[in-house]
Amino acid sequence: MGRMSTAEPEKLVSVSNLSVHFPIHASGVVKRQIGVVKAVDGVTFDVFKGETLGMVGESGCGKSTTGLATLRLIEATGGSIHFEGRDISKLSRGKLRPIRQRMQMVYQDPYSSLNPRMKVRDIIGEPLTVHHLAGSKAEYRQRTDELLEIVGLHSYMGDRYPHEFSGGQRQRIGIARALAVNPSFIICDEPVSALDVSIQAQIINLMEDLQQEFGLSYLFVAHDLAVVQHISTRVAVMYLGKIVEIASRRDLYRNPSHPYTQALLEAVPVANPALEAERAHRIIEGEVPSPINPPSGCSFHPRCPMARAECKTVTPELKEIDSGHSVACHLFGG
Amino acid sequence: MALLEVKNLHTHFFAEGSVVKAVDGVSFDVEPGETLAIVGESGSGKSVTAMSILRLIPNPPGEIVDGEIRFEGQDILEMTDEQVQDLRGNKIAMIFQEPMTSLNPVLTVGRQIAEPIELHRQAPLDKALEMAKVLLRKVHIAEHDKRVSSYPHQLSGGMRQRVMIAMGMACEPKLIIADEPTTALDVTVQAQLLELLKELTREGHSSLILITHDLGVVARYADRIVVMYAGRIVEQGTARDIFERPHHPYTIGLMNSIPKLDQDTKEKLIPIPGAPPDLANVPEGCAFNPRCEFAVEKCRQQRPTLEPVAVGHYKACWVDVRS
Ligand SMILES: Nc1ncnc2c1ncn2[C@@H]1O[C@H](COP(=O)(O)OP(=O)(O)OP(=O)(O)O)[C@@H](O)[C@H]1O
Ligand SMILES: Nc1ncnc2c1ncn2[C@@H]1O[C@H](COP(=O)(O)OP(=O)(O)OP(=O)(O)O)[C@@H](O)[C@H]1O
Ligand code: SF4
Ligand SMILES: [Mg+2]
Ligand SMILES: [Mg+2]
C-alpha cells in the first residue's frame, strides 16, 4: 500500500528512543531516592502529516506520559523529539514557546480539565492571550465566536461557565481551546472515554472533520480498541513503557503479531452476539506488572503463552517484519 | 416462575422544588440461571434500579414510590428490614464498580469474605475462614492461603474485584447483581473477571443482572437485554433481537453510533444528535422525542407503552420504524 503512493509521507513528529523515568523517594523526613518508575522506556515512533497515530495499551503502560513528554509538558530523561524537522528536546522554554503553539493537547476528563471559575469564552481564548494572538477586544471576540462555531456550539454559550454544559459539550470546549492557536499536531488523551456512548460518535466525527478541514495530525490515545481502529491511520501498542507493535490499522487488526496484541484483541468482546458465540476466548492470566520492577527480558514473558528461554533474559528490539509493520518479540527474530 | 419480577417500579429523588424520576415505571423479569444485561447512558436509572431491588435507596432524598419487586414470589418492598437484611449478601449479592469503596480497609479480606458466612450460615469463625480460602481459590487468586490475611490496599484493582466477587459468592446466591463491575479495570483483566463471573453463575445455577454500557460485554455475556433511557425501558429482548433487529430508535441509534471491532471500515459513524435529558425535566410524551428522527406529533404528547413486536421482544415507541 505504502509503495503505491507517489511521494513519501512527510514526517511531522519524530520521537526517538524517548524515556521518562520518575524517581521514587522513600517516605519519611529524608526523601532518599529508592528507585525509579520507568514510565516510558525507549519509545520510538513517527507521526506523519495529516494522519492519526492511535496508541493503545493497558492502564499505566505509559501512554499519557509519552504524550506529555512529546509536547515537553514533562521532561524526558532521554531520547529526542523532532517537530517539523527541528529537534525540540533541548530547546529552552523561550525558544519552545512559539513551537508550543503548533502542538496542543485535548484531555480525557472534560470535567476537571476546564477551570470552573472561568467563562467558556475565556477558557477558549486563554491560549490566544498567552501567545499574544488576541489583538483587539473585538478580534478576541470574533475569534472565540468562530471557535465555538467550529466545534458545534453557539457563540452565546461563550458567556456561560463549564458546569452549565454536558460532558460532550465540555469536550467540544476542550477541542476549541486546542484549536485556538492553529496547531498542526494535537495529542488527544482518551478524548471520548468519559463520554456517553451516544455522544462519543459526535466527538469522533467532529475530530475527523477538523482533521480534514485543517490538515491536522493526531496522536490518539485510547483504551477502546474499536474506537482506535475507527479513527487511526496507524496504531502503536504499548506494554509497560515500550511499544511492542506498530503497524497500519489494517495490519494491526487483521494480522496482529505480538502475543500481547493478539491477547488484547482476543480479550475485547465484539458487539455482535452471533460472532461472540463462535469466538475463541483464550484469556491471558495475570495482570500488568509494576513498572517499578519490570520483569527481565521481554516484560510480557510472565504472561506470554509463547515465551521461551531467551524471552526471560534478552529484551527484544522493535524490528520491521513487513513494510511498515514492526514488532518487538523474539518469535520474529527480535 | 421467574426468580425476580420487577413490576412498574418508580423510584424518585426529591430535592427542593424538583423531583428526579430516576426510575419511572420499569418492569422486567429475571429467569433462573439467565444473564440479563441492563444498558443505557449515564443517568438513565440503571444503578437506581439495581439499588431499589435491594432497598438500598437513600431516604431522604430517594423513595420507591410505586411498584412491586417479587423475589421467589415475595414482594421485597413489603418485607421487614430483617427480612431484607437476610436477603442481602445471602440470596442476592451485589458487586459494585469501585471495590475500594465497598471493601472495609481495616479488615483482612479473609474476614470480609467470612463475615456473610458467619452471619447467614451461622458458621463459626474458623470454619468461615476456611471457606474464605476455598472461595479465594475459586476466584483464581494466587497464593490464596496467604492472601486471606491481606488488607485491601495490598491488592491490585483486579484482585480487589475478585475479592468482591468471592464475597458475593460466599452464600451461593440465587441472584447476583453486578453494577459496572469491570469498567475501572484493564481489558485483559476485565475479560478474566467476566469469564469468572459467568463460570461461577453457571456452576451455581444463579442468575446475573449485569449493568454495563459496554455493548461488546453485553454481546458476549447476556441472554437478554433491557435498554433504558431516561428512567424507562425503551426496548427489551434477547441479545440477538436487540443487536440484529433493534426496533426502538434509541437502540438503533446506539448500534449505528458505535465503531465495531468486526467492521474494518472508514465509514462515518452516525451519531445520535443532542444529549440525554435532565431527569428533573423529562420531555413530554416519549422522552427520546427531541433526539428522534422518526418522531411524529403523537410522540410529543403521549408516553409510549412497552408493547410486544415479536415473542419476547418489546419496544416503547409509537412508530413502526422497521417497515
Ligand atoms: N509524576 C509521576 N511520578 C511518578 N510516577 C508517575 C508519574 N506520572 C506517571 N507515573 C507512573 O508512570 C506509569 C505510566 O503512567 P501513565 O499515566 O503514562 O500511564 P497511561 O498508559 O496513560 O495509563 P492510563 O491508561 O491509566 O491513563 C504509571 O506506572 C504511573 O504510575
Ligand atoms: N442519591 C441521589 N440523590 C439524588 N439523585 C440521585 C441519587 N442517586 C441517583 N440520582 C439520580 O438518579 C438518576 C439515575 O441515576 P443512576 O445512578 O441510576 O444512573 P445510571 O444509569 O446508573 O448511570 P451511570 O451509567 O452513570 O452509572 C440520575 O439522574 C441521578 O442524578
Ligand atoms: S415514540 Fe416517537 S419519538 Fe419516541 S422513539 Fe418512537 S418515534 Fe421516536
Ligand atoms: Mg493515561
Ligand atoms: Mg450506574
CSV table of C-alpha atoms in Angstrom, one decimal, chain B residues 100 105 150-156 160:
chain,number,residue,atom,x,y,z
B,100,MET,CA,-12.0,0.1,47.2
B,105,PRO,CA,-9.9,-1.0,54.6
B,150,SER,CA,-4.0,-9.3,53.3
B,151,TYR,CA,-5.7,-6.0,53.6
B,152,PRO,CA,-7.5,-4.5,50.6
B,153,HIS,CA,-4.8,-1.8,49.9
B,154,GLN,CA,-2.2,-4.6,49.5
B,155,LEU,CA,-4.1,-6.0,46.4
B,156,SER,CA,-4.3,-4.8,42.8
B,160,ARG,CA,-9.9,-6.5,44.9
